[in-house]
PDB file of C-alpha atoms in Angstrom:
ATOM      1  CA  MET A  89      15.886   0.716  13.850  1.00  0.00           C
ATOM      2  CA  PHE A  90      14.108   0.851  10.485  1.00  0.00           C
ATOM      3  CA  LYS A  91      15.832   3.320   8.161  1.00  0.00           C
ATOM      4  CA  ARG A  92      14.070   2.209   4.989  1.00  0.00           C
ATOM      5  CA  ILE A  93      10.492   0.738   4.804  1.00  0.00           C
ATOM      6  CA  LEU A  94       8.930  -0.775   1.700  1.00  0.00           C
ATOM      7  CA  ILE A  95       5.163  -0.809   1.406  1.00  0.00           C
ATOM      8  CA  PRO A  96       3.521  -2.823  -1.392  1.00  0.00           C
ATOM      9  CA  ILE A  97       0.004  -1.648  -2.193  1.00  0.00           C
ATOM     10  CA  ASP A  98      -2.786  -3.193  -4.292  1.00  0.00           C
ATOM     11  CA  GLY A  99      -5.777  -1.073  -3.368  1.00  0.00           C
ATOM     12  CA  SER A 100      -7.179  -3.469  -0.812  1.00  0.00           C
ATOM     13  CA  GLU A 101      -8.366  -2.396   2.609  1.00  0.00           C
ATOM     14  CA  ALA A 102      -5.517  -4.387   4.221  1.00  0.00           C
ATOM     15  CA  ALA A 103      -3.008  -2.463   2.084  1.00  0.00           C
ATOM     16  CA  TRP A 104      -4.418   0.905   3.283  1.00  0.00           C
ATOM     17  CA  HIS A 105      -4.152  -0.370   6.900  1.00  0.00           C
ATOM     18  CA  ALA A 106      -0.537  -1.411   6.249  1.00  0.00           C
ATOM     19  CA  LEU A 107       0.194   2.052   4.817  1.00  0.00           C
ATOM     20  CA  ALA A 108      -1.104   3.723   7.971  1.00  0.00           C
ATOM     21  CA  GLN A 109       0.864   1.330  10.150  1.00  0.00           C
ATOM     22  CA  ALA A 110       4.070   1.939   8.109  1.00  0.00           C
ATOM     23  CA  ARG A 111       3.579   5.696   8.455  1.00  0.00           C
ATOM     24  CA  ALA A 112       3.346   5.383  12.222  1.00  0.00           C
ATOM     25  CA  LEU A 113       6.539   3.294  12.287  1.00  0.00           C
ATOM     26  CA  GLY A 114       8.259   5.657   9.879  1.00  0.00           C
ATOM     27  CA  GLU A 115       7.415   8.604  12.095  1.00  0.00           C
ATOM     28  CA  LYS A 116       8.703   6.773  15.188  1.00  0.00           C
ATOM     29  CA  PHE A 117      12.022   5.706  13.616  1.00  0.00           C
ATOM     30  CA  ASP A 118      12.456   8.638  11.166  1.00  0.00           C
ATOM     31  CA  SER A 119      12.398   6.162   8.227  1.00  0.00           C
ATOM     32  CA  ALA A 120      12.386   6.735   4.464  1.00  0.00           C
ATOM     33  CA  ILE A 121       9.325   5.053   2.996  1.00  0.00           C
ATOM     34  CA  THR A 122       8.894   3.694  -0.521  1.00  0.00           C
ATOM     35  CA  ILE A 123       5.418   2.707  -1.813  1.00  0.00           C
ATOM     36  CA  ILE A 124       5.424   0.071  -4.559  1.00  0.00           C
ATOM     37  CA  HIS A 125       2.655  -1.259  -6.816  1.00  0.00           C
ATOM     38  CA  VAL A 126       3.529  -4.280  -8.869  1.00  0.00           C
ATOM     39  CA  ILE A 127       1.720  -5.078 -12.134  1.00  0.00           C
ATOM     40  CA  GLU A 128       1.582  -8.733 -12.937  1.00  0.00           C
ATOM     41  CA  PRO A 129       2.172  -9.345 -16.652  1.00  0.00           C
ATOM     42  CA  HIS A 130      -1.168 -10.878 -17.456  1.00  0.00           C
ATOM     43  CA  TYR A 131      -2.866  -8.635 -20.003  1.00  0.00           C
ATOM     44  CA  ALA A 132      -5.754 -10.993 -20.796  1.00  0.00           C
ATOM     45  CA  LEU A 133      -8.171 -11.637 -17.976  1.00  0.00           C
ATOM     46  CA  PRO A 134     -10.234 -14.828 -18.157  1.00  0.00           C
ATOM     47  CA  ALA A 135     -13.973 -14.257 -18.111  1.00  0.00           C
ATOM     48  CA  VAL A 136     -16.958 -16.483 -17.811  1.00  0.00           C
ATOM     49  CA  ALA A 137     -18.802 -16.267 -21.073  1.00  0.00           C
ATOM     50  CA  ILE A 138     -22.516 -16.999 -20.977  1.00  0.00           C
ATOM     51  CA  SER A 139     -22.630 -17.832 -24.693  1.00  0.00           C
ATOM     52  CA  GLY A 140     -19.293 -19.643 -24.655  1.00  0.00           C
ATOM     53  CA  GLU A 141     -18.080 -17.441 -27.530  1.00  0.00           C
ATOM     54  CA  ALA A 142     -15.794 -14.993 -25.767  1.00  0.00           C
ATOM     55  CA  PRO A 143     -13.227 -16.726 -23.518  1.00  0.00           C
ATOM     56  CA  PHE A 144     -11.169 -13.577 -22.674  1.00  0.00           C
ATOM     57  CA  ILE A 145     -11.590  -9.934 -21.896  1.00  0.00           C
ATOM     58  CA  THR A 146      -8.472  -8.115 -23.012  1.00  0.00           C
ATOM     59  CA  VAL A 147      -7.184  -5.096 -21.157  1.00  0.00           C
ATOM     60  CA  SER A 148      -4.478  -2.873 -22.598  1.00  0.00           C
ATOM     61  CA  ILE A 149      -1.228  -2.296 -20.741  1.00  0.00           C
ATOM     62  CA  GLU A 150      -2.044   1.431 -20.748  1.00  0.00           C
ATOM     63  CA  GLU A 151      -5.253   0.826 -18.814  1.00  0.00           C
ATOM     64  CA  ILE A 152      -3.402  -1.353 -16.301  1.00  0.00           C
ATOM     65  CA  GLU A 153      -0.655   1.217 -15.880  1.00  0.00           C
ATOM     66  CA  THR A 154      -3.185   4.038 -15.426  1.00  0.00           C
ATOM     67  CA  THR A 155      -4.879   2.048 -12.646  1.00  0.00           C
ATOM     68  CA  GLY A 156      -1.506   1.439 -11.053  1.00  0.00           C
ATOM     69  CA  TYR A 157      -0.622   5.129 -11.101  1.00  0.00           C
ATOM     70  CA  LYS A 158      -4.034   6.012  -9.643  1.00  0.00           C
ATOM     71  CA  LEU A 159      -3.358   3.637  -6.732  1.00  0.00           C
ATOM     72  CA  ILE A 160       0.021   5.204  -6.175  1.00  0.00           C
ATOM     73  CA  GLU A 161      -1.509   8.670  -6.212  1.00  0.00           C
ATOM     74  CA  MET A 162      -4.161   7.531  -3.643  1.00  0.00           C
ATOM     75  CA  ALA A 163      -1.341   6.270  -1.442  1.00  0.00           C
ATOM     76  CA  ARG A 164       0.600   9.546  -1.826  1.00  0.00           C
ATOM     77  CA  GLN A 165      -2.511  11.462  -0.729  1.00  0.00           C
ATOM     78  CA  ARG A 166      -2.852   9.226   2.362  1.00  0.00           C
ATOM     79  CA  MET A 167       0.840   9.937   3.142  1.00  0.00           C
ATOM     80  CA  HIS A 168       0.502  13.685   2.598  1.00  0.00           C
ATOM     81  CA  GLY A 169       3.196  15.580   4.480  1.00  0.00           C
ATOM     82  CA  TYR A 170       5.397  12.519   5.097  1.00  0.00           C
ATOM     83  CA  GLU A 171       9.029  12.871   4.023  1.00  0.00           C
ATOM     84  CA  PRO A 172      11.075  11.191   2.663  1.00  0.00           C
ATOM     85  CA  LEU A 173       8.628   9.377   0.491  1.00  0.00           C
ATOM     86  CA  GLU A 174       9.178   7.635  -2.826  1.00  0.00           C
ATOM     87  CA  THR A 175       6.833   5.691  -5.090  1.00  0.00           C
ATOM     88  CA  THR A 176       7.473   3.125  -7.840  1.00  0.00           C
ATOM     89  CA  LEU A 177       5.413   1.160 -10.301  1.00  0.00           C
ATOM     90  CA  GLU A 178       7.002  -2.143 -11.178  1.00  0.00           C
ATOM     91  CA  PHE A 179       6.211  -5.031 -13.539  1.00  0.00           C
ATOM     92  CA  GLY A 180       6.576  -8.699 -12.701  1.00  0.00           C
ATOM     93  CA  HIS A 181       5.389 -11.356 -10.301  1.00  0.00           C
ATOM     94  CA  PRO A 182       4.365  -9.284  -7.217  1.00  0.00           C
ATOM     95  CA  ALA A 183       5.954 -11.419  -4.491  1.00  0.00           C
ATOM     96  CA  GLN A 184       9.195 -11.932  -6.378  1.00  0.00           C
ATOM     97  CA  ARG A 185       9.478  -8.236  -7.374  1.00  0.00           C
ATOM     98  CA  ILE A 186       8.843  -7.086  -3.762  1.00  0.00           C
ATOM     99  CA  ILE A 187      11.477  -9.496  -2.402  1.00  0.00           C
ATOM    100  CA  ASP A 188      14.012  -8.583  -5.091  1.00  0.00           C
ATOM    101  CA  LEU A 189      13.512  -4.810  -4.654  1.00  0.00           C
ATOM    102  CA  ALA A 190      13.811  -5.097  -0.872  1.00  0.00           C
ATOM    103  CA  LYS A 191      17.140  -6.921  -1.265  1.00  0.00           C
ATOM    104  CA  GLU A 192      18.546  -4.798  -4.112  1.00  0.00           C
ATOM    105  CA  GLU A 193      17.763  -1.464  -2.477  1.00  0.00           C
ATOM    106  CA  GLY A 194      18.610  -2.395   1.130  1.00  0.00           C
ATOM    107  CA  TYR A 195      15.250  -2.053   2.863  1.00  0.00           C
ATOM    108  CA  ASP A 196      15.048  -2.879   6.548  1.00  0.00           C
ATOM    109  CA  LEU A 197      11.331  -3.743   6.702  1.00  0.00           C
ATOM    110  CA  ILE A 198       8.420  -4.674   4.423  1.00  0.00           C
ATOM    111  CA  VAL A 199       4.967  -3.676   5.684  1.00  0.00           C
ATOM    112  CA  MET A 200       2.052  -5.110   3.725  1.00  0.00           C
ATOM    113  CA  GLY A 201      -1.572  -6.104   3.973  1.00  0.00           C
ATOM    114  CA  SER A 202      -2.170  -9.711   5.003  1.00  0.00           C
ATOM    115  CA  ARG A 203      -4.909 -10.250   2.427  1.00  0.00           C
ATOM    116  CA  GLY A 204      -4.960  -8.340  -0.822  1.00  0.00           C
ATOM    117  CA  LEU A 205      -6.817  -8.361  -4.092  1.00  0.00           C
ATOM    118  CA  SER A 206      -5.302 -11.571  -5.396  1.00  0.00           C
ATOM    119  CA  SER A 207      -6.820 -13.582  -8.211  1.00  0.00           C
ATOM    120  CA  ILE A 208      -8.484 -16.981  -8.007  1.00  0.00           C
ATOM    121  CA  ALA A 209      -5.175 -18.537  -9.067  1.00  0.00           C
ATOM    122  CA  GLY A 210      -3.471 -16.636  -6.248  1.00  0.00           C
ATOM    123  CA  PHE A 211      -5.929 -18.183  -3.790  1.00  0.00           C
ATOM    124  CA  PHE A 212      -4.848 -21.683  -4.786  1.00  0.00           C
ATOM    125  CA  GLN A 213      -1.141 -20.866  -5.201  1.00  0.00           C
ATOM    126  CA  GLY A 214      -0.792 -18.894  -1.998  1.00  0.00           C
ATOM    127  CA  SER A 215      -1.086 -15.195  -1.298  1.00  0.00           C
ATOM    128  CA  THR A 216       1.541 -12.651  -2.176  1.00  0.00           C
ATOM    129  CA  SER A 217       1.900 -11.662   1.468  1.00  0.00           C
ATOM    130  CA  ALA A 218       2.478 -15.283   2.546  1.00  0.00           C
ATOM    131  CA  THR A 219       5.100 -15.752  -0.140  1.00  0.00           C
ATOM    132  CA  VAL A 220       6.889 -12.526   0.748  1.00  0.00           C
ATOM    133  CA  ALA A 221       6.874 -13.400   4.454  1.00  0.00           C
ATOM    134  CA  HIS A 222       8.199 -16.875   3.738  1.00  0.00           C
ATOM    135  CA  TYR A 223      11.026 -15.952   1.349  1.00  0.00           C
ATOM    136  CA  SER A 224      12.054 -12.462   2.489  1.00  0.00           C
ATOM    137  CA  THR A 225      15.470 -12.118   4.157  1.00  0.00           C
ATOM    138  CA  ILE A 226      14.312  -9.011   6.060  1.00  0.00           C
ATOM    139  CA  PRO A 227      11.434  -8.625   8.562  1.00  0.00           C
ATOM    140  CA  VAL A 228       7.933  -8.517   7.099  1.00  0.00           C
ATOM    141  CA  MET A 229       5.024  -7.020   9.056  1.00  0.00           C
ATOM    142  CA  LEU A 230       1.656  -8.294   7.894  1.00  0.00           C
ATOM    143  CA  VAL A 231      -1.275  -5.995   8.729  1.00  0.00           C
ATOM    144  CA  LYS A 232      -4.936  -7.035   8.723  1.00  0.00           C
TER     145      LYS A 232
END
């Protein structure tokens, strides 16, 4: 039924639950699984400055990439022994990149956490999972 499953991760507890659920589905349907972590291209994080002098904390792209690769490695460890398994680190708007990759690569299912580590802006604009569920042309399973 599900030959290819895409699992976006962000390090949240819901993402780890989604990974476990996707593994169970993958084992049942003998599915290929791809784990994706998407880095949003915001390299300056706003901070509340007590003195009012420093409006931003800058983070290098290398630090962000390193964190992304660490998350992917944690996911690989949780999927130890599962085959076939692929991982990818992508750049872009998370919801759009997940939707595009699912369509471009012919995935049958997206399994993702229902509430991730989104920013304050994400809270007001809508969550990544809600956007993916709304605009995806393939089934999306949201896991709490």
